[in-house]
Coordinates of C-alpha atoms in Angstrom, one line a residue:
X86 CA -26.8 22.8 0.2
X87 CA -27.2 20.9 -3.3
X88 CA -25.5 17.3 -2.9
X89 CA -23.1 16.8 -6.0
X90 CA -24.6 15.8 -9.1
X91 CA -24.0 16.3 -13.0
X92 CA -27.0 18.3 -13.9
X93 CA -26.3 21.5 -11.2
X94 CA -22.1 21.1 -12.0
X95 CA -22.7 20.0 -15.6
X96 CA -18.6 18.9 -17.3
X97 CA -16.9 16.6 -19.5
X98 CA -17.7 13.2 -19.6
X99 CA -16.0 10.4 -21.1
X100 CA -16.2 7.1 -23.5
X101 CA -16.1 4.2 -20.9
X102 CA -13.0 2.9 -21.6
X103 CA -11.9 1.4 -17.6
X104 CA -13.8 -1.5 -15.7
X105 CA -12.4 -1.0 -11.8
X106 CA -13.6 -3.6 -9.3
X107 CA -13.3 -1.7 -6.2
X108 CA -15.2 1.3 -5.1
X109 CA -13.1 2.2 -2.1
X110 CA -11.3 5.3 -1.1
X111 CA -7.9 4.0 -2.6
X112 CA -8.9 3.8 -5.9
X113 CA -10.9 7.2 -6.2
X114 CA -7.9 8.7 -4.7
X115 CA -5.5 7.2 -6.9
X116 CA -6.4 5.6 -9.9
X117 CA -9.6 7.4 -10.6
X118 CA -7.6 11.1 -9.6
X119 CA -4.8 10.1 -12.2
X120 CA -7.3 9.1 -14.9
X121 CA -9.2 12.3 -14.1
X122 CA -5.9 14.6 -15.0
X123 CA -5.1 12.5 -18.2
X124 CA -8.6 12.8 -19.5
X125 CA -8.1 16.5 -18.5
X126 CA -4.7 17.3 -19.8
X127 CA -3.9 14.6 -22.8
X128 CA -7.4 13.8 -24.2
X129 CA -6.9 10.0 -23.8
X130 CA -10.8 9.9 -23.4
X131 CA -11.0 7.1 -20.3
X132 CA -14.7 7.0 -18.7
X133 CA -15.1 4.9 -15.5
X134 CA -17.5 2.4 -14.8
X135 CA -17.0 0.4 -10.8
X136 CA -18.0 -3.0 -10.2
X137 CA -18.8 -3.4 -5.9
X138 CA -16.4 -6.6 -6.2
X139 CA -18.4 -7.9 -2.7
X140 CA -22.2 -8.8 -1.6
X141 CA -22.8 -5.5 0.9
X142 CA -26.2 -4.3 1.7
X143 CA -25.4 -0.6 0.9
X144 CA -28.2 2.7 1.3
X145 CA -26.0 5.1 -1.2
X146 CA -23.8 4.5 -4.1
X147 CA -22.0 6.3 -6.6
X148 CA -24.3 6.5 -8.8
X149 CA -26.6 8.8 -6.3
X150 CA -23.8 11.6 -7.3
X151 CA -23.6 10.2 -10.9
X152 CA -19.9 9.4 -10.4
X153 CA -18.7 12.9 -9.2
X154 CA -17.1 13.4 -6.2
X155 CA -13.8 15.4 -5.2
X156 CA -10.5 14.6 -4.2
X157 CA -8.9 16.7 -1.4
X158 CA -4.9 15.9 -1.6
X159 CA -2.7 18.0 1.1
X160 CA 0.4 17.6 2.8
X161 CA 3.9 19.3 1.9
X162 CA 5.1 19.7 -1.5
X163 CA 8.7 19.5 -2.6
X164 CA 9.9 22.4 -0.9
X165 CA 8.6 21.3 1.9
X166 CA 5.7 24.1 1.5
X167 CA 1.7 22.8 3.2
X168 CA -0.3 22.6 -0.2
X169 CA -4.1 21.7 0.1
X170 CA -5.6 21.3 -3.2
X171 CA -9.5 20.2 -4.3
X172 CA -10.1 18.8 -7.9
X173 CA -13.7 17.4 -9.1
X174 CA -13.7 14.2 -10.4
X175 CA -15.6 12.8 -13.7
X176 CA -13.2 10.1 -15.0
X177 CA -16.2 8.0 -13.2
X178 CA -19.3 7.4 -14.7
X179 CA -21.2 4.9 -12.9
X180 CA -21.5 2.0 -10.1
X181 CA -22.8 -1.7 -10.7
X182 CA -23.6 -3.9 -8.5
X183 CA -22.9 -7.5 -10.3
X184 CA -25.3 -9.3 -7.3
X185 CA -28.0 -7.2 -8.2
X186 CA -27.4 -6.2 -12.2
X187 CA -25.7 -9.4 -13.1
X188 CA -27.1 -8.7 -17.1
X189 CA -25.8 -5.2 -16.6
X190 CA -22.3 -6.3 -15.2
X191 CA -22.1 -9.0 -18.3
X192 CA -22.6 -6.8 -20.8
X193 CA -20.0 -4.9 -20.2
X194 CA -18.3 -7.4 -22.2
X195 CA -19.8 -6.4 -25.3
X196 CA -18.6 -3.1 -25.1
X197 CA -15.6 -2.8 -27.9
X198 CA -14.4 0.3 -26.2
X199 CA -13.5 -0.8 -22.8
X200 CA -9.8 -1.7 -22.4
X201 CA -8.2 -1.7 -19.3
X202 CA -9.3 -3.3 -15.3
X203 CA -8.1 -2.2 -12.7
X204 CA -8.7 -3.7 -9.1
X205 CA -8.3 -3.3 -5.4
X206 CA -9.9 -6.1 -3.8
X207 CA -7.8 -6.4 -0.5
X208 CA -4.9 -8.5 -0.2
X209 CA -7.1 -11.3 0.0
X210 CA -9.5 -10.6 -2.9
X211 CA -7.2 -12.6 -5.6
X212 CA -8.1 -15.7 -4.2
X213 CA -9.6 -19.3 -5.8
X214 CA -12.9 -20.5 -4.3
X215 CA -13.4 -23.8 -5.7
X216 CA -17.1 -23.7 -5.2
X217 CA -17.2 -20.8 -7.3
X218 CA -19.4 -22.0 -10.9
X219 CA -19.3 -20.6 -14.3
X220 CA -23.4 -19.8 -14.3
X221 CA -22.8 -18.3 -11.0
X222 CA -24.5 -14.5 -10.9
X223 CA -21.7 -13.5 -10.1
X224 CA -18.9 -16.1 -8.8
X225 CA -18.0 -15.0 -5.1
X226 CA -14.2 -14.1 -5.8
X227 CA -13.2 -11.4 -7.3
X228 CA -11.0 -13.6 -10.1
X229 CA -13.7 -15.6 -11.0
X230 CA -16.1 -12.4 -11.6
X231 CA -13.3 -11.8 -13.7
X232 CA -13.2 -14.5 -15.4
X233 CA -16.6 -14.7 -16.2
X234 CA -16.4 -11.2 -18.0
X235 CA -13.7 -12.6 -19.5
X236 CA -15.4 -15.3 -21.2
X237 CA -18.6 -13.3 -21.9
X238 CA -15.9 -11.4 -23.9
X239 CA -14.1 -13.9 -25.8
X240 CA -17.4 -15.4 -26.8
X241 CA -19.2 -12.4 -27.8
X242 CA -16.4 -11.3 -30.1
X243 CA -15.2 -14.7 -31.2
X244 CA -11.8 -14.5 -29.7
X245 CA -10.8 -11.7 -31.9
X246 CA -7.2 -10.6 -30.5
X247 CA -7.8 -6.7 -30.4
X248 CA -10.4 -7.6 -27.8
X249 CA -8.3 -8.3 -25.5
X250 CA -8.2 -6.5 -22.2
X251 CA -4.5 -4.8 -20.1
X252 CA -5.7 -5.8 -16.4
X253 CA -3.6 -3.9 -13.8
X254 CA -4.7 -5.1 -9.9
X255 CA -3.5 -2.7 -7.4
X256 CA -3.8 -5.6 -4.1
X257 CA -0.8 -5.1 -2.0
X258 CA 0.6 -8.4 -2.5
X259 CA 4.0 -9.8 -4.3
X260 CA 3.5 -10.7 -8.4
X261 CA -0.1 -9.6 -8.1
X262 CA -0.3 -9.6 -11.9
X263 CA 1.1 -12.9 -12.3
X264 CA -0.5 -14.5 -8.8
X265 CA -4.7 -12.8 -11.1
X266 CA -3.5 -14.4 -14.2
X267 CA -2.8 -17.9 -12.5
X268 CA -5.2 -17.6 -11.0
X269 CA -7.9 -16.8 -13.8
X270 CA -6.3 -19.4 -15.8
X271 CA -7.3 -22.0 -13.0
X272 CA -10.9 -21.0 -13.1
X273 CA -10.4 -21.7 -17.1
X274 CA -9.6 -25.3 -16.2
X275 CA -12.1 -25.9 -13.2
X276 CA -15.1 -24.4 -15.4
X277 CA -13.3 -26.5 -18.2
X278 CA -13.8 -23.9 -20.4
X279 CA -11.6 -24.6 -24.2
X280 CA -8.1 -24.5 -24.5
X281 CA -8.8 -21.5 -26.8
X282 CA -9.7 -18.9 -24.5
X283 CA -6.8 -19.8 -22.3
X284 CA -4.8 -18.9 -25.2
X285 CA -6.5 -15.8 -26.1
X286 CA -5.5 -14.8 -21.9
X287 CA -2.1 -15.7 -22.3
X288 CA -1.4 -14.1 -26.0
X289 CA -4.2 -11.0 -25.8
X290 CA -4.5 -10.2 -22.4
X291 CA -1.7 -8.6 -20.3
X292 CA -1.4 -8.8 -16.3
X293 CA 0.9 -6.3 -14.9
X294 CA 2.5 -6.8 -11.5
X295 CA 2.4 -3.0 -9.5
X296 CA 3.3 -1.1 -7.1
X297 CA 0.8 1.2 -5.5
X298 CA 2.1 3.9 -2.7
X299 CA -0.3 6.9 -1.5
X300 CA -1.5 7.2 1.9
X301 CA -5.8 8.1 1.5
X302 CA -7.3 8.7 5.1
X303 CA -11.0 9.0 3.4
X304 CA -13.6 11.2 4.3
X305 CA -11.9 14.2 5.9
X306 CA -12.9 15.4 9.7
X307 CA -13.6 18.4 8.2
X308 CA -15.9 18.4 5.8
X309 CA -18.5 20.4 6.6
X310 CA -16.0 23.4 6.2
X311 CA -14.5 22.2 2.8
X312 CA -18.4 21.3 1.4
X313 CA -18.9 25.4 2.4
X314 CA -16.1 26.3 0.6
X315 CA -16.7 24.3 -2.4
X316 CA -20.1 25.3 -2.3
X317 CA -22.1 21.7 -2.5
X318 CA -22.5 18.6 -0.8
X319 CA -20.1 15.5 -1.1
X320 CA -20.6 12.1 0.7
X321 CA -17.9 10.7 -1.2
X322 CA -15.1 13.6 -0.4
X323 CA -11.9 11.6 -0.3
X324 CA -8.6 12.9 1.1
X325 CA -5.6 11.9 0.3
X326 CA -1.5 13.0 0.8
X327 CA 0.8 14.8 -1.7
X328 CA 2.7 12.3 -2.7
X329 CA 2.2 8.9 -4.8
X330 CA 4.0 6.4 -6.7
X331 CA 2.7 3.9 -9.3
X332 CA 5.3 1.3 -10.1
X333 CA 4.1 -0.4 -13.1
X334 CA 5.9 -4.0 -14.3
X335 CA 4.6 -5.0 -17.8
X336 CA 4.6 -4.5 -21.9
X337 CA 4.4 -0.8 -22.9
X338 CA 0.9 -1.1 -24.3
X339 CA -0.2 0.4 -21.2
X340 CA 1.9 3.4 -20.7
X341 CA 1.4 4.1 -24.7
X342 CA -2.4 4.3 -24.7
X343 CA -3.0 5.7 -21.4
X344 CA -0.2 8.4 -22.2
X345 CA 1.5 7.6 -18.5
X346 CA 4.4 9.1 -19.5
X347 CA 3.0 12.6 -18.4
X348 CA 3.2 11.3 -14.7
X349 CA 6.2 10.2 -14.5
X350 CA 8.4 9.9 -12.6
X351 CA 5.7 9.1 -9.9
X352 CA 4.2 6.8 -12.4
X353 CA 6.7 4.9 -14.1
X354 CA 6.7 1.0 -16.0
X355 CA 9.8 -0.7 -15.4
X356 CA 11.5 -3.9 -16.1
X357 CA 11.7 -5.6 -12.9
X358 CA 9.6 -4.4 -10.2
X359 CA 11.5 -6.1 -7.7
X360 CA 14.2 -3.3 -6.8
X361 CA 11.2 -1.2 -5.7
X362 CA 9.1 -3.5 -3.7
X363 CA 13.0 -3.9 -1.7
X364 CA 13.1 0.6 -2.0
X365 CA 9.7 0.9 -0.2
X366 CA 9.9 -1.9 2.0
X367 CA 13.5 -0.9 3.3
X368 CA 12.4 2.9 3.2
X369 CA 9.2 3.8 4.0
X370 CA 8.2 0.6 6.1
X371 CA 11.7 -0.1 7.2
X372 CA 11.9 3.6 8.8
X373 CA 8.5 3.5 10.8
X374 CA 9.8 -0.2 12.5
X375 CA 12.9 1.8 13.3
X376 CA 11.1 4.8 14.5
X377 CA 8.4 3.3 16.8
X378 CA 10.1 1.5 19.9
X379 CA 12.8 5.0 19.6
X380 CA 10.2 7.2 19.3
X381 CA 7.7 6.0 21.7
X382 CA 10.5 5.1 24.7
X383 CA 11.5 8.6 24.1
X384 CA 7.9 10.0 25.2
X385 CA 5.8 10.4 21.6
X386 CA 3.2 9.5 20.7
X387 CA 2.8 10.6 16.8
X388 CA 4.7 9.9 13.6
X389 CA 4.8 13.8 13.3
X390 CA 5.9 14.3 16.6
X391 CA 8.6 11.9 16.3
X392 CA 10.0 13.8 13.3
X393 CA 9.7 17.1 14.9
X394 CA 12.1 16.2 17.4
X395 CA 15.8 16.7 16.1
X396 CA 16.7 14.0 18.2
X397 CA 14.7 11.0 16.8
X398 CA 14.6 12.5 13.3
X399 CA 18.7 12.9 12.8
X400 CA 18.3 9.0 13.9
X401 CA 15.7 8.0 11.3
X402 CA 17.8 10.3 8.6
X403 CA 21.4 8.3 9.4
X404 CA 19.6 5.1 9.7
X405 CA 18.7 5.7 5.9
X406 CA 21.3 7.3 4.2
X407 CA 24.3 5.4 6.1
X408 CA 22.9 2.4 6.7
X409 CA 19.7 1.5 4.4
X410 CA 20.5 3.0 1.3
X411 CA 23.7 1.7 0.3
X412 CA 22.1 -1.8 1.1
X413 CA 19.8 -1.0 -2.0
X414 CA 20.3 -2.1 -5.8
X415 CA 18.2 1.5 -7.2
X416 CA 20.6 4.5 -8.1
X417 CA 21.7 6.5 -4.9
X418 CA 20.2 9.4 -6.2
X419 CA 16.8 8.0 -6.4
X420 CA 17.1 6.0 -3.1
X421 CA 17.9 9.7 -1.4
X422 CA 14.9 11.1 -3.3
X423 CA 12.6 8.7 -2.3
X424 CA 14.0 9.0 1.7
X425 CA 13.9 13.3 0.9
X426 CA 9.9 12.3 0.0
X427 CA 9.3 9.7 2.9
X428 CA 10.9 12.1 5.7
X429 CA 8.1 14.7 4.1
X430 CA 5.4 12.1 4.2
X431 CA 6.1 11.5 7.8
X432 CA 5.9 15.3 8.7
X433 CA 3.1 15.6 7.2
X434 CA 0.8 18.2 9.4
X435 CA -2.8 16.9 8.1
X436 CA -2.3 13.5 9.5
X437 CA -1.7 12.2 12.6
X438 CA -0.4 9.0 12.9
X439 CA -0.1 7.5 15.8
X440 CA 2.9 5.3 16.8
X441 CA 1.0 2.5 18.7
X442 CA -1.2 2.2 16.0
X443 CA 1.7 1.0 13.6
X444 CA 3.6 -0.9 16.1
X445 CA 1.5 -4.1 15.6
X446 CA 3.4 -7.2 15.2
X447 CA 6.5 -5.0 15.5
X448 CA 8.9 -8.7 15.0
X449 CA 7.3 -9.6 12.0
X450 CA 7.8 -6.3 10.5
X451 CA 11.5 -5.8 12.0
X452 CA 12.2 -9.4 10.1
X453 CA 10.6 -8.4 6.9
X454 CA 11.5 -4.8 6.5
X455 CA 15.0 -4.1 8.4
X456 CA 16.4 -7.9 8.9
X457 CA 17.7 -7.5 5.4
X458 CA 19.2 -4.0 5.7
X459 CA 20.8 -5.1 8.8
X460 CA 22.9 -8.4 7.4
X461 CA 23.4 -6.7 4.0
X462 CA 25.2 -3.6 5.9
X463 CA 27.9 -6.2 7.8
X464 CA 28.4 -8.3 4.8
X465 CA 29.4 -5.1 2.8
X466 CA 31.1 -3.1 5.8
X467 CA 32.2 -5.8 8.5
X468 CA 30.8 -3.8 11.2
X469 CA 26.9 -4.0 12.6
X470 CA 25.0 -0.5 11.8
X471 CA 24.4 1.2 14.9
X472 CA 21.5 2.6 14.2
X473 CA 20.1 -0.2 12.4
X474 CA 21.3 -2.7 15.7
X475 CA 19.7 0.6 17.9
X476 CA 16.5 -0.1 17.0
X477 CA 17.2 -3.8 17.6
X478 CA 18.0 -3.3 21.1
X479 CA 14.9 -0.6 21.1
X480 CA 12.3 -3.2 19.9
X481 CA 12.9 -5.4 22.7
X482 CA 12.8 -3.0 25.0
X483 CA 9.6 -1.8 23.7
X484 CA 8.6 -5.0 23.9
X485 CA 8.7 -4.6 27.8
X486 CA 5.4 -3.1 28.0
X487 CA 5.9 -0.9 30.9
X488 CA 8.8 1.8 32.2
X489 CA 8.5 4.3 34.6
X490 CA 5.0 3.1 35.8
X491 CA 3.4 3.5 32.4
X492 CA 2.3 1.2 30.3
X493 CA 1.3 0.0 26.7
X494 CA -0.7 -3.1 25.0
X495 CA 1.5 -5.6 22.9
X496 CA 0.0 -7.0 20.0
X497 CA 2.1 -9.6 18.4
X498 CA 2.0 -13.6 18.4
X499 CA 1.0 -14.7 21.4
X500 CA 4.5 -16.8 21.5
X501 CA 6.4 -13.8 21.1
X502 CA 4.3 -12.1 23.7
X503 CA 5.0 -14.8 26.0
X504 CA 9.0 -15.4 25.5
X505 CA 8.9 -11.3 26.2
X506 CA 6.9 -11.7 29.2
X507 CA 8.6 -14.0 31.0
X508 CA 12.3 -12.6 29.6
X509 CA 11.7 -9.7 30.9
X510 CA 10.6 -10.2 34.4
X511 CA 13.5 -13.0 34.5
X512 CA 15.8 -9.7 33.9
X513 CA 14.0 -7.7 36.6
X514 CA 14.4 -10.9 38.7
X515 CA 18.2 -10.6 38.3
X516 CA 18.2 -13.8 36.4
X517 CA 19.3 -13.4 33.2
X518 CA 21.0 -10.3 32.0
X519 CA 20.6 -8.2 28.8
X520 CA 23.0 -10.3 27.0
X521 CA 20.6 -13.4 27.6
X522 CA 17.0 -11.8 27.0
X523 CA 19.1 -10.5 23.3
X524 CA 20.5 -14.3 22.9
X525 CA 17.0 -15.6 23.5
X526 CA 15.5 -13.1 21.0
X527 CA 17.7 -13.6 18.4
X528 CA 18.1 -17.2 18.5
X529 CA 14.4 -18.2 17.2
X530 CA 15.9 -19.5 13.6
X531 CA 12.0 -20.5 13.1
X532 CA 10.8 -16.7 12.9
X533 CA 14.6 -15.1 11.7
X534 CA 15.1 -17.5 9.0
X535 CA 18.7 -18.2 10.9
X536 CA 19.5 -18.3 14.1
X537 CA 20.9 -14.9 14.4
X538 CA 23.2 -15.5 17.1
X539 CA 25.8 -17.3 15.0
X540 CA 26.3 -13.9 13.3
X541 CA 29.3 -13.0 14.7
X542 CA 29.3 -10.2 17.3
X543 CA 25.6 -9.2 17.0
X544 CA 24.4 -10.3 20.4
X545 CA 26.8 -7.7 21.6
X546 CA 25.5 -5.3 19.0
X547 CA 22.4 -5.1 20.1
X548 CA 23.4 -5.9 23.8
X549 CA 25.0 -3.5 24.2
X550 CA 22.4 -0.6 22.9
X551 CA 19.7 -2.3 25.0
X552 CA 22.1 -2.3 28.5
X553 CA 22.1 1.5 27.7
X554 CA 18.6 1.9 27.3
X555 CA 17.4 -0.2 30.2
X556 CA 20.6 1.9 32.3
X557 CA 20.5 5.5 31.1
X558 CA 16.9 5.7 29.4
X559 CA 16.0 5.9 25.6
X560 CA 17.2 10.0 24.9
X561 CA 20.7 9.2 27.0
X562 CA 21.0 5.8 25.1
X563 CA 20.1 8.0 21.3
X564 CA 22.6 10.3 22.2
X565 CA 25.6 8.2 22.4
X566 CA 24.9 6.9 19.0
X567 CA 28.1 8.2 16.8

């Protein structure tokens, strides 16, 4: 079978108009797919060209397919109907490798065309490494490759303003516009480069703070059927779920000349991005740390299975709208959209996710994701959520590793591991009760932020849930919910 190329599937191609420093299955699946449909559907004219942002020995690039490859995006639509849908990629036009084409990766610089950068480095790619210099080919961090183009820029075109570049970074980290900028603006100072070009950063360059949401799960398992169905050969096949969501905090320059408006509402620039980060964090994160220590104590295994039982599902649906949602600053109708769109996500049939696999550092996440919810919900109503203080009492009991002879690895600080450890088999032991192991839990103000048992009445709560589970099991517990 012929392996993807231009010259055997000959198509459009496009003015290079993107730098992206990231080659990774994220970015073809999101960034790259979105560009694709623009260029397709509104003309904006937005070739590709990646930068590999880190040293790797690699035997294949993107170049060995000249930029084509196909995105393979399934999962349940709207209606809640299984969609599977192939399109052929060409908003990418080639791979560099700055540790090997250093000239190459400068003079992309010079071109006037190119506009916008987009990145996804890792969380930890927007970093400062102080021995990073300016005649380094290329710095090691991904900033100060950035920079470097940066200046290469301002010098070749004398600081002109309508050179300057809209830099969107796509790292899963807070103010991850704001967090590049300062950060490019310290390599300024440490390569002491002139007080000019750090003005031409701050007055022509704009850093947008985002908010990226699509789940890609790469190369498909399956590909040797889709590759005969499509009728060639694709090492860089990506698959990807229905959904997405591009939150985008920054001037309008962006939206304007890249036309984003078509995409919306899944793409959309806003004011503050901060509502959002609280919508998917609360939402989407918040209702798989509610799901997995329910879901799992109940006998299941998968995300999919957990929403396929009435049982757990009816839980994670009043945990959102009764409980989470009216915590939420966002208009209700949007917060039920976006809970109509996550309960999809989670059902969706091409993916198996599995619960253990998500219920890593399962305190962290309760603290970061449903802590909030929870005190928000008895400041406004006076009463703790029950569903909310359910999966309380069900994370600790998780947390016991072992019921009914079968058992589970806990991943987790090792201190939390510990206090759990020896909690539990003091319970077992008759020598604490339920109401003890919760006042122990909830009393670490170093990991809570507060100690949580001044709240009034939430050791009871929570108590309360967890003397049903350890009692009656986790279904006879779930049932007595109201």
């Amino acid at each position: 079978m012929q392996r993807l190329n231009r010259h055997d599937f000959p198509g459009s191609f496009y003015n290079e108009r993107v730098i992206q420093f990231g080659e990774g299955n994220f970015l073809r699946a999101f960034i790259d797919w979105q560009i694709d449909w623009l260029n397709e559907h509104h003309g904006i004219d937005a070739g590709i060209v990646v930068v590999r942002p880190r040293n790797r020995e690699v035997s294949d690039s993107l170049n060995q397919q000249q930029g084509l490859y196909t995105t393979l995006i399934r999962g349940l639509n709207e209606q809640g109907e299984r969609v599977s849908e192939t399109r052929l990629i060409r908003s990418l036009n080639r791979e560099i490798h700055p540790y090997k084409q250093f000239d190459d990766y400068l003079a992309l610089a010079e071109n006037p065309q190119l506009r916008f950068v987009f990145s996804n480095t890792t969380e930890a790619g927007i970093a400062f490494v102080g021995t990073d210099a300016l005649t380094d080919q290329p710095a090691s961090s991904f900033p100060g490759k950035l920079t470097q183009l940066l200046w290469a820029r301002f010098t070749h075109f004398n600081g002109a303003g309508d050179k300057g570049w809209l830099i969107v970074p796509c790292e899963l980290i807070d103010h991850n516009g704001d967090t590049l900028r300062e950060t490019v603006l310290r390599y300024a100072d440490h390569w002491q480069l002139p007080a000019t070009f750090k003005t031409w950063i701050n007055e022509h360059c704009a850093f947008y703070n985002t908010l990226v949401d699509r789940i890609v799960t790469g190369f498909p398992q399956d590909s040797a059927q889709i590759e005969t169905e499509l009728g060639y050969q694709d090492r860089y096949l990506v698959a990807g779920e229905v959904y997405y969501q591009f939150v985008i905090q920054g001037p309008a320059m962006l939206a304007d000349e890249l036309k984003l408006n078509a995409l919306a509402p899944q793409v959309r620039m806003v004011e503050d991005i901060a509502p959002y980060k609280a919508q998917k964090v609360a939402i989407l994160n918040g209702a798989h740390t509610a799901m997995v220590p329910v879901a799992f104590l109940a006998g299941l295994e998968s995300v999919g299975e957990a929403m396929d039982d009435s049982a757990i599902s009816h839980f994670v649906d009043k945990l959102l709208r009764e409980e989470v949602i009216p915590t939420l600053d966002l208009p209700a109708d949007e917060l039920h959209a976006f809970a109509d769109a996550v309960q999809r996500r989670f059902r969706n049939p091409f993916i198996r996710h599995a619960l253990l696999s998500i219920a890593l550092n399962g305190m962290t996440k309760f603290r970061t994701r449903l802590l909030t919810p929870l005190l928000t919900s008895h400041q406004k109503t006076g009463q703790w959520p029950p569903h909310l203080t359910f999966a309380f009492a069900a994370l600790i009991a998780f947390y016991r590793g072992e019921s009914e002879g079968k058992s589970w690895p806990l991943q987790d600080d090792a201190q939390w591991l510990q206090r759990y450890a020896e909690g539990w088999k003091a319970l077992q032991d008759d020598q604490i009760s339920p109401e003890q192991l919760v006042h122990s839990v909830l009393s670490d103000a170093h990991h809570w932020g507060e100690d949580l048992t001044l709240q009034p009445g939430l050791v009871a709560a929570v108590s309360q849930h967890l003397q049903n589970i350890i009692a009656h099991g986790m279904r006879e517990a779930l049932s007595q919910l109201r």
